[in-house]
C-alpha positions as a LaTeX table, in Angstrom:
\begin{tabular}{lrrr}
\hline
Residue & $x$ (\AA) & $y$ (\AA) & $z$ (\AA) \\
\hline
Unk1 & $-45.53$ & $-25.30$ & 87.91 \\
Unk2 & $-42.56$ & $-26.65$ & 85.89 \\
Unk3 & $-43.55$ & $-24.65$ & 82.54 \\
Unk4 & $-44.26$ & $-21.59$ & 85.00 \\
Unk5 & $-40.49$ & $-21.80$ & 86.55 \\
Unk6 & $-38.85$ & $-22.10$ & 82.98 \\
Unk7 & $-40.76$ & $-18.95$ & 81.86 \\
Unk8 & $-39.87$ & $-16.85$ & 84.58 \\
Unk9 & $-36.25$ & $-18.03$ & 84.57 \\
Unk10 & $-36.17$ & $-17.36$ & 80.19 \\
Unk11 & $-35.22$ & $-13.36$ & 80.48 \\
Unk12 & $-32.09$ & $-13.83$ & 83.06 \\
Unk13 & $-30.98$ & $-16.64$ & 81.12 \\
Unk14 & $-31.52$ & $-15.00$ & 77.87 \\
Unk15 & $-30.88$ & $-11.25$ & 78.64 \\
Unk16 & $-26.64$ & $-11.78$ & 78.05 \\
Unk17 & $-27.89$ & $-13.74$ & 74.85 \\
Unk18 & $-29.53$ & $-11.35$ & 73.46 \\
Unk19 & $-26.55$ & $-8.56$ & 73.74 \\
Unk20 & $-23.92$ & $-11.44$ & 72.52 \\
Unk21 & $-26.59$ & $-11.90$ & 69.54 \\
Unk22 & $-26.93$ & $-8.10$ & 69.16 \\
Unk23 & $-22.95$ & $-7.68$ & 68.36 \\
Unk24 & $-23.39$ & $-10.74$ & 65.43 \\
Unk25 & $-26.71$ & $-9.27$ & 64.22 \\
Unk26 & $-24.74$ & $-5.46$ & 64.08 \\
Unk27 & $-22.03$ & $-6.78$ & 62.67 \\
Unk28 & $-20.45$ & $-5.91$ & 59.53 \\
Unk29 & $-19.95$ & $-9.60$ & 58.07 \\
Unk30 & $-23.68$ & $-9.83$ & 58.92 \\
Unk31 & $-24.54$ & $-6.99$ & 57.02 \\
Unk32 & $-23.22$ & $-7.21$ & 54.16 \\
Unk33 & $-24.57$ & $-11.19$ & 54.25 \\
Unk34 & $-28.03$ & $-9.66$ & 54.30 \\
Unk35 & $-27.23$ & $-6.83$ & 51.82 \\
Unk36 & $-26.41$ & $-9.89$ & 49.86 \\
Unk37 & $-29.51$ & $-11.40$ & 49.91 \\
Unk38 & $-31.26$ & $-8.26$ & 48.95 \\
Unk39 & $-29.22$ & $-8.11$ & 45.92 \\
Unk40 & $-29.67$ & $-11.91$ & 45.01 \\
Unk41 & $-33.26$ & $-10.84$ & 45.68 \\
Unk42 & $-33.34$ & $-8.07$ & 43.27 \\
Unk43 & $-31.63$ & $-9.82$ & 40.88 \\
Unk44 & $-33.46$ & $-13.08$ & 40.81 \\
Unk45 & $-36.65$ & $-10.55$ & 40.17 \\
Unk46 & $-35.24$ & $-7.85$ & 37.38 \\
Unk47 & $-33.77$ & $-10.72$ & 35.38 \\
Unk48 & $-36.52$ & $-13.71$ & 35.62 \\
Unk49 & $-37.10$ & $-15.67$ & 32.98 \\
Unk50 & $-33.15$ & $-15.44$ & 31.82 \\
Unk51 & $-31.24$ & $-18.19$ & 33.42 \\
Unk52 & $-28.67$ & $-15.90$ & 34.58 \\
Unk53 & $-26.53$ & $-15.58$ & 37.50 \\
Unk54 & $-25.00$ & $-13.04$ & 38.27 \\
Unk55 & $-21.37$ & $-14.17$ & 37.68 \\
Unk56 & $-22.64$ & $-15.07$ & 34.26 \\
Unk57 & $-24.28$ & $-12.22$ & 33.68 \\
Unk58 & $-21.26$ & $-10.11$ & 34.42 \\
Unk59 & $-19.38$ & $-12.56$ & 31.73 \\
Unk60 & $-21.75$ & $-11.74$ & 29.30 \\
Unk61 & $-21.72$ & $-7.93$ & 30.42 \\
Unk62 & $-17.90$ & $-7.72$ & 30.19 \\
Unk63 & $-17.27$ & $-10.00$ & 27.05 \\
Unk64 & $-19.80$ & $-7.74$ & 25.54 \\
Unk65 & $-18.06$ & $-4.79$ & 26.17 \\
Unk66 & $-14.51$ & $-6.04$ & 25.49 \\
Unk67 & $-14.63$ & $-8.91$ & 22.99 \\
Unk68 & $-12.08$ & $-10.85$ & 22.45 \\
Unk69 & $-10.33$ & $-10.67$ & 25.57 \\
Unk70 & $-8.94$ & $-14.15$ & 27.35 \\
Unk71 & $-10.82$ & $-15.59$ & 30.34 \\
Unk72 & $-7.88$ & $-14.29$ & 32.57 \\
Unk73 & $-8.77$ & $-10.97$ & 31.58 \\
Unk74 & $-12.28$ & $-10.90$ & 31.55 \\
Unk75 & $-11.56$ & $-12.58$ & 35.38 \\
Unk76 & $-9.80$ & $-9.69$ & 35.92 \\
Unk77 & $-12.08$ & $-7.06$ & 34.63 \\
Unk78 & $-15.85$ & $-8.58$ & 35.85 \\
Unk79 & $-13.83$ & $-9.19$ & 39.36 \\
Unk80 & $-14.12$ & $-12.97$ & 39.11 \\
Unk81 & $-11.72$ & $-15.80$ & 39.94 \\
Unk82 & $-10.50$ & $-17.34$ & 36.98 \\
Unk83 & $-11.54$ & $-20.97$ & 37.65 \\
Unk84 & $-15.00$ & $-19.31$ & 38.30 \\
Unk85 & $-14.66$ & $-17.45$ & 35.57 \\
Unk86 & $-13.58$ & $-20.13$ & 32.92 \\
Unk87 & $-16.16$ & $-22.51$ & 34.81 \\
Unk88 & $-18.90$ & $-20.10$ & 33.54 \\
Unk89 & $-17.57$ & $-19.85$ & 30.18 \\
Unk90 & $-17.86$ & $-23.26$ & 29.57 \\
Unk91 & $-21.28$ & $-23.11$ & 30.50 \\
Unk92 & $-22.32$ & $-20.33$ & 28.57 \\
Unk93 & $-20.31$ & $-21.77$ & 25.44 \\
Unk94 & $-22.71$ & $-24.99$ & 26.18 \\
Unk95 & $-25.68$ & $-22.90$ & 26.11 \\
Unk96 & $-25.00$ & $-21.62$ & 22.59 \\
Unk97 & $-24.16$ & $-18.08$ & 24.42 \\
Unk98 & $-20.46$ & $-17.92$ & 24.06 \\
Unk99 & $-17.67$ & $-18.36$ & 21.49 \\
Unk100 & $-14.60$ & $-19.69$ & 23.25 \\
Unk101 & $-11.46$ & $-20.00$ & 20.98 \\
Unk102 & $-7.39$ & $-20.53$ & 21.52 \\
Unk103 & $-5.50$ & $-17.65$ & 20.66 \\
Unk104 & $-3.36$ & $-17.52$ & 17.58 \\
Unk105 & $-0.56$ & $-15.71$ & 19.42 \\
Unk106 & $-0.85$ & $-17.76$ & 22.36 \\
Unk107 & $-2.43$ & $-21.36$ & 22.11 \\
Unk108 & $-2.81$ & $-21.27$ & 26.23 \\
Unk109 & $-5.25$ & $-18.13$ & 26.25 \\
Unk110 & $-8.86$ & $-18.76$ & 25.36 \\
Unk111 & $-10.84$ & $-15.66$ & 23.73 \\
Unk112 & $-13.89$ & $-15.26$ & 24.22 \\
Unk113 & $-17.07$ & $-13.95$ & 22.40 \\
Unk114 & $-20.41$ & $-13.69$ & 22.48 \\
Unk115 & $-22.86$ & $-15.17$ & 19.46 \\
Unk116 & $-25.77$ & $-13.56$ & 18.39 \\
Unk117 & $-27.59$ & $-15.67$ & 20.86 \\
Unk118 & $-25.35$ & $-14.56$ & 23.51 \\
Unk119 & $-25.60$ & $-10.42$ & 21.94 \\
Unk120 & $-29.53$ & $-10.47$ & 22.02 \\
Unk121 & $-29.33$ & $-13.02$ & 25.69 \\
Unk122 & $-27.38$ & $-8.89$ & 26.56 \\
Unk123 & $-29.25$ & $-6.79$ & 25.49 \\
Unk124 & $-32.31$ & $-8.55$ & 26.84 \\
Unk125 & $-31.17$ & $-8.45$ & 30.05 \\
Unk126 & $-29.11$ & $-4.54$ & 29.90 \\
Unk127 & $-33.21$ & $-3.55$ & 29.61 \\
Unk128 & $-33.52$ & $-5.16$ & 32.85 \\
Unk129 & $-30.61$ & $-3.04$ & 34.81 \\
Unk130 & $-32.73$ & 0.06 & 35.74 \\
Unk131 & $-34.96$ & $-2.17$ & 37.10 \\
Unk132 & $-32.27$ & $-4.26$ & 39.21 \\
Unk133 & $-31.18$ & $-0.99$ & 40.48 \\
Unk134 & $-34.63$ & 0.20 & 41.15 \\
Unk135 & $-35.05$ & $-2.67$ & 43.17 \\
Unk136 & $-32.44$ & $-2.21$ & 45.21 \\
Unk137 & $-32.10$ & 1.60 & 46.38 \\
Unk138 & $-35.58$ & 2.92 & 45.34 \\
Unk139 & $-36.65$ & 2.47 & 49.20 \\
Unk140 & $-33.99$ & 5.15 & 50.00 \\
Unk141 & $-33.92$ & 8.54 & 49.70 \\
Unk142 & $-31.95$ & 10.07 & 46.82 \\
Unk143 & $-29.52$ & 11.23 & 49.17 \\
Unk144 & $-29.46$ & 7.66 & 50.88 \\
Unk145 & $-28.60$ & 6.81 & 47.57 \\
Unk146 & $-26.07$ & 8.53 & 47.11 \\
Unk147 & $-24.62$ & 7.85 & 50.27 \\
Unk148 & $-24.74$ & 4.20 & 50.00 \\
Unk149 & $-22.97$ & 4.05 & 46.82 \\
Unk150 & $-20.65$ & 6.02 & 47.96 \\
Unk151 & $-20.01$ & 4.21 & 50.77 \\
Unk152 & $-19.91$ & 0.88 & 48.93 \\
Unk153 & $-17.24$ & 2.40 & 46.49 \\
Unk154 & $-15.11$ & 3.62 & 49.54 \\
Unk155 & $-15.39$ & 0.28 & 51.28 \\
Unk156 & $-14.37$ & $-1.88$ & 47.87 \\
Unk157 & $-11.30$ & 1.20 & 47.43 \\
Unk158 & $-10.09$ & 0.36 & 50.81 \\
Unk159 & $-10.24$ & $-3.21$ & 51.13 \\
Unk160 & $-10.38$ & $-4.29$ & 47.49 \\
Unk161 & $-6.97$ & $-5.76$ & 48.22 \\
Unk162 & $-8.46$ & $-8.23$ & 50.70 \\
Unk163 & $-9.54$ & $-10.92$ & 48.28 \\
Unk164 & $-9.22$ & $-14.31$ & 47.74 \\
Unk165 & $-5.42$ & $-14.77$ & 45.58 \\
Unk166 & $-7.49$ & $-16.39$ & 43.13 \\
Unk167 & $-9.51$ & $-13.10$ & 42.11 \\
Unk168 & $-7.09$ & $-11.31$ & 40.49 \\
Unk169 & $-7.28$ & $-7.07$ & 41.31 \\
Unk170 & $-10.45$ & $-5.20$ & 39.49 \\
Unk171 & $-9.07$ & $-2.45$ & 37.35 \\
Unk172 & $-8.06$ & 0.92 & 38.60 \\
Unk173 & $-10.25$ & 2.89 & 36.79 \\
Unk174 & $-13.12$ & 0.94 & 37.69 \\
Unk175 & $-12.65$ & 1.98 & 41.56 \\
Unk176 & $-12.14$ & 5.95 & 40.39 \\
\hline
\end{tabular}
């Protein structure tokens, strides 16, 4: 009779629950948790067999694109805190990946660039992008798609701003 009473009594005492749970579950800091782990998800899949992240991935990405550039910079470009940033650096530099070097104009900057490990490391893995973003909108529609990009870019245009002080502002052009 004891287990009966404690079942009967479990919806009342759980029916308030369930709506306070309801408004964390909805929630947009909940959301975009998840929508986090989808990505992590995805990106763990498209890129197995790499040892990347994907902070140093988007080192590599970036350094590829502009090389040369101090950590601060590429920090500033890839959207990255700088301690992260150099943190990573070091790490690829360890793994053979990356060429870190003072500058000649300015002994406190470090350049970086990638070695030919760290070039074919990119290219490897810039096969692999159609198939991170497969894995990660292919179960929408095309126009859901579209929509949530859209959407995404919106949200990171309007609160971009809203950052930790220690990730310095992503370029303009790369929110237009």
């Amino acid at each position: 009779m004891g287990n009966e009473s404690l079942i009967e009594r479990q919806p009342a005492e759980t029916a308030g629950k369930e709506d306070d749970f309801r408004v964390l579950t909805d929630h947009p800091a909940h959301l975009i948790r998840r929508s986090y782990q989808v990505f992590l998800y995805a990106f763990d899949e498209a890129m197995a067999g790499l040892k990347l992240s994907p902070v140093s991935w988007i080192i590599i990405a970036t350094t590829h694109s502009f090389p040369g550039l101090s950590v601060t910079e590429v920090a500033r470009r890839a959207a990255v805190d700088k301690a992260s940033c150099g943190r990573t650096a070091s790490s690829l530099e360890r793994r053979g990946l990356l060429w870190i070097k003072k500058s000649d104009t300015d002994g406190r900057q470090k350049l970086l660039d990638l070695t030919p490990a760290g070039e074919a490391l990119y290219a490897k893995a810039f096969g692999r992008v159609e198939r991170l973003r497969s894995l990660l909108l292919d179960d929408l529609a095309p126009e859901e798609q579209h929509q949530l990009l859209t959407t995404l870019t919106v949200f990171l245009r309007a609160t971009g701003k809203n950052t930790r002080p220690s990730i310095p502002a992503a370029l303009e052009s790369e929110m237009n």
